[in-house]
Amino acid sequence: GHPRAWDDTIRPQIADCIISTIRCSESHVDSRANSFELFTADFMVDEIFNVWLTSIASMPWSSSCPAIPETCWPGILEDLVKVILDRRISKYADTGGFELVPYRRPFAGDFVRPSAPPSAHPNIDEEDD
């Protein structure tokens, strides 16, 4: 198959989707010191490795969001503590299965072009070049 598809194509698109989602929603979120919320994101990958964000859910531990198997929770919670506590002490601390996705605040005039052809996004007009 495609041995580098995950690292070269799929993973960067997932990171872009997460960053774009945060950018779109950050003005609607109240910032509170020393707090966080855990979300899950579901993706689909097509046959040419385009990544499609299908849903985002908060409170992934609730019974209404069975996306994460119960057997995974001990590891997730352990890694979450690493992110919340250990990373405050050292930016080089082990974060387990969590990964820091580089993020910058958007500048005025930023435009995020969809990765799919315009026909796949009927409500998004292609920017004139």
Short mmCIF file of C-alpha atoms in Angstrom, two decimals:
data_model
loop_
_atom_site.label_atom_id
_atom_site.label_comp_id
_atom_site.label_asym_id
_atom_site.label_seq_id
_atom_site.Cartn_x
_atom_site.Cartn_y
_atom_site.Cartn_z
CA GLY A 1 0.00 0.00 0.00
CA HIS A 2 1.02 3.43 1.06
CA PRO A 3 3.47 3.15 3.99
CA ARG A 4 3.78 6.92 4.55
CA ALA A 5 0.10 7.83 4.07
CA TRP A 6 -0.53 8.32 7.79
CA ASP A 7 2.47 10.57 8.46
CA ASP A 8 2.54 12.43 5.15
CA THR A 9 -1.14 12.85 4.31
CA ILE A 10 -3.73 11.71 6.84
CA ARG A 11 -2.28 12.97 10.14
CA PRO A 12 -1.57 16.53 8.86
CA GLN A 13 -5.14 16.80 7.54
CA ILE A 14 -6.54 15.67 10.90
CA ALA A 15 -4.44 18.33 12.66
CA ASP A 16 -5.67 20.97 10.17
CA CYS A 17 -9.28 19.96 10.83
CA ILE A 18 -8.82 20.22 14.60
CA ILE A 19 -7.10 23.61 14.33
CA SER A 20 -9.76 24.95 11.96
CA THR A 21 -12.50 23.76 14.31
CA ILE A 22 -10.85 25.48 17.28
CA ARG A 23 -10.46 28.67 15.26
CA CYS A 24 -14.12 28.64 14.25
CA SER A 25 -15.37 28.10 17.78
CA GLU A 26 -12.91 29.94 20.02
CA SER A 27 -14.89 33.20 20.04
CA HIS A 28 -17.86 31.25 21.47
CA VAL A 29 -15.94 29.70 24.36
CA ASP A 30 -15.48 31.39 27.71
CA SER A 31 -11.89 31.14 28.89
CA ARG A 32 -11.50 29.96 32.45
CA ALA A 33 -8.14 29.62 34.19
CA ASN A 34 -7.11 26.09 35.13
CA SER A 35 -9.92 24.37 33.27
CA PHE A 36 -10.25 22.20 30.18
CA GLU A 37 -12.75 20.15 28.25
CA LEU A 38 -12.11 16.90 26.46
CA PHE A 39 -13.62 16.35 23.01
CA THR A 40 -13.61 13.48 20.57
CA ALA A 41 -13.46 13.95 16.83
CA ASP A 42 -14.55 11.40 14.24
CA PHE A 43 -13.02 11.33 10.78
CA MET A 44 -13.49 9.43 7.56
CA VAL A 45 -10.69 8.86 5.07
CA ASP A 46 -11.51 8.27 1.41
CA GLU A 47 -9.65 6.10 -1.08
CA ILE A 48 -7.27 8.93 -2.08
CA PHE A 49 -6.54 9.83 1.57
CA ASN A 50 -8.71 12.94 1.85
CA VAL A 51 -9.77 13.35 5.47
CA TRP A 52 -13.32 14.37 6.34
CA LEU A 53 -14.35 15.54 9.81
CA THR A 54 -17.71 13.89 10.51
CA SER A 55 -18.44 14.91 14.10
CA ILE A 56 -17.10 16.40 17.30
CA ALA A 57 -18.51 15.52 20.71
CA SER A 58 -17.97 16.87 24.17
CA MET A 59 -18.22 14.69 27.26
CA PRO A 60 -16.93 11.56 25.48
CA TRP A 61 -17.27 9.59 28.71
CA SER A 62 -21.06 9.91 28.73
CA SER A 63 -23.28 7.02 27.71
CA SER A 64 -24.60 9.11 24.82
CA CYS A 65 -21.12 9.08 23.24
CA PRO A 66 -19.90 5.46 23.06
CA ALA A 67 -17.02 6.37 20.69
CA ILE A 68 -14.33 5.38 23.20
CA PRO A 69 -14.34 1.80 24.48
CA GLU A 70 -14.43 1.49 28.27
CA THR A 71 -11.14 -0.43 28.26
CA CYS A 72 -9.35 2.64 26.84
CA TRP A 73 -10.32 5.00 29.67
CA PRO A 74 -7.59 4.11 32.20
CA GLY A 75 -4.86 4.98 29.68
CA ILE A 76 -6.66 8.12 28.51
CA LEU A 77 -7.10 9.39 32.07
CA GLU A 78 -3.48 8.64 32.95
CA ASP A 79 -2.27 10.53 29.87
CA LEU A 80 -4.68 13.38 30.59
CA VAL A 81 -3.08 13.83 34.02
CA LYS A 82 0.32 13.95 32.30
CA VAL A 83 -0.92 16.76 30.06
CA ILE A 84 -2.62 18.72 32.82
CA LEU A 85 -0.02 18.41 35.58
CA ASP A 86 3.34 17.28 34.21
CA ARG A 87 3.32 19.61 31.21
CA ARG A 88 2.93 22.61 33.55
CA ILE A 89 6.23 21.66 35.14
CA SER A 90 8.09 20.92 31.90
CA LYS A 91 7.13 21.54 28.29
CA TYR A 92 9.17 18.41 27.50
CA ALA A 93 7.12 16.16 29.80
CA ASP A 94 5.77 12.89 28.44
CA THR A 95 2.15 13.34 27.34
CA GLY A 96 1.45 9.69 26.59
CA GLY A 97 -0.95 9.33 23.69
CA PHE A 98 -1.73 13.05 23.54
CA GLU A 99 0.13 15.23 21.09
CA LEU A 100 0.57 18.98 20.97
CA VAL A 101 -0.74 20.30 17.67
CA PRO A 102 1.02 23.57 16.77
CA TYR A 103 -1.52 26.36 16.70
CA ARG A 104 -1.30 30.06 16.10
CA ARG A 105 -3.94 32.71 16.49
CA PRO A 106 -5.38 33.67 13.09
CA PHE A 107 -4.41 36.96 11.54
CA ALA A 108 -6.96 39.27 9.95
CA GLY A 109 -7.43 38.19 6.37
CA ASP A 110 -6.54 34.53 6.93
CA PHE A 111 -8.39 32.26 4.55
CA VAL A 112 -8.58 28.53 5.06
CA ARG A 113 -9.03 26.89 1.68
CA PRO A 114 -10.96 23.60 1.72
CA SER A 115 -8.76 20.64 0.85
CA ALA A 116 -11.44 19.11 -1.37
CA PRO A 117 -12.50 20.41 -4.76
CA PRO A 118 -15.15 23.18 -4.63
CA SER A 119 -17.80 20.79 -5.98
CA ALA A 120 -17.52 18.83 -2.72
CA HIS A 121 -18.33 22.01 -0.76
CA PRO A 122 -21.38 23.52 -2.49
CA ASN A 123 -21.70 26.34 0.07
CA ILE A 124 -18.08 27.50 -0.15
CA ASP A 125 -17.06 29.73 -3.03
CA GLU A 126 -13.57 29.21 -4.43
CA GLU A 127 -11.30 32.20 -3.79
CA ASP A 128 -10.36 34.06 -6.96
CA ASP A 129 -6.68 33.65 -7.77
#
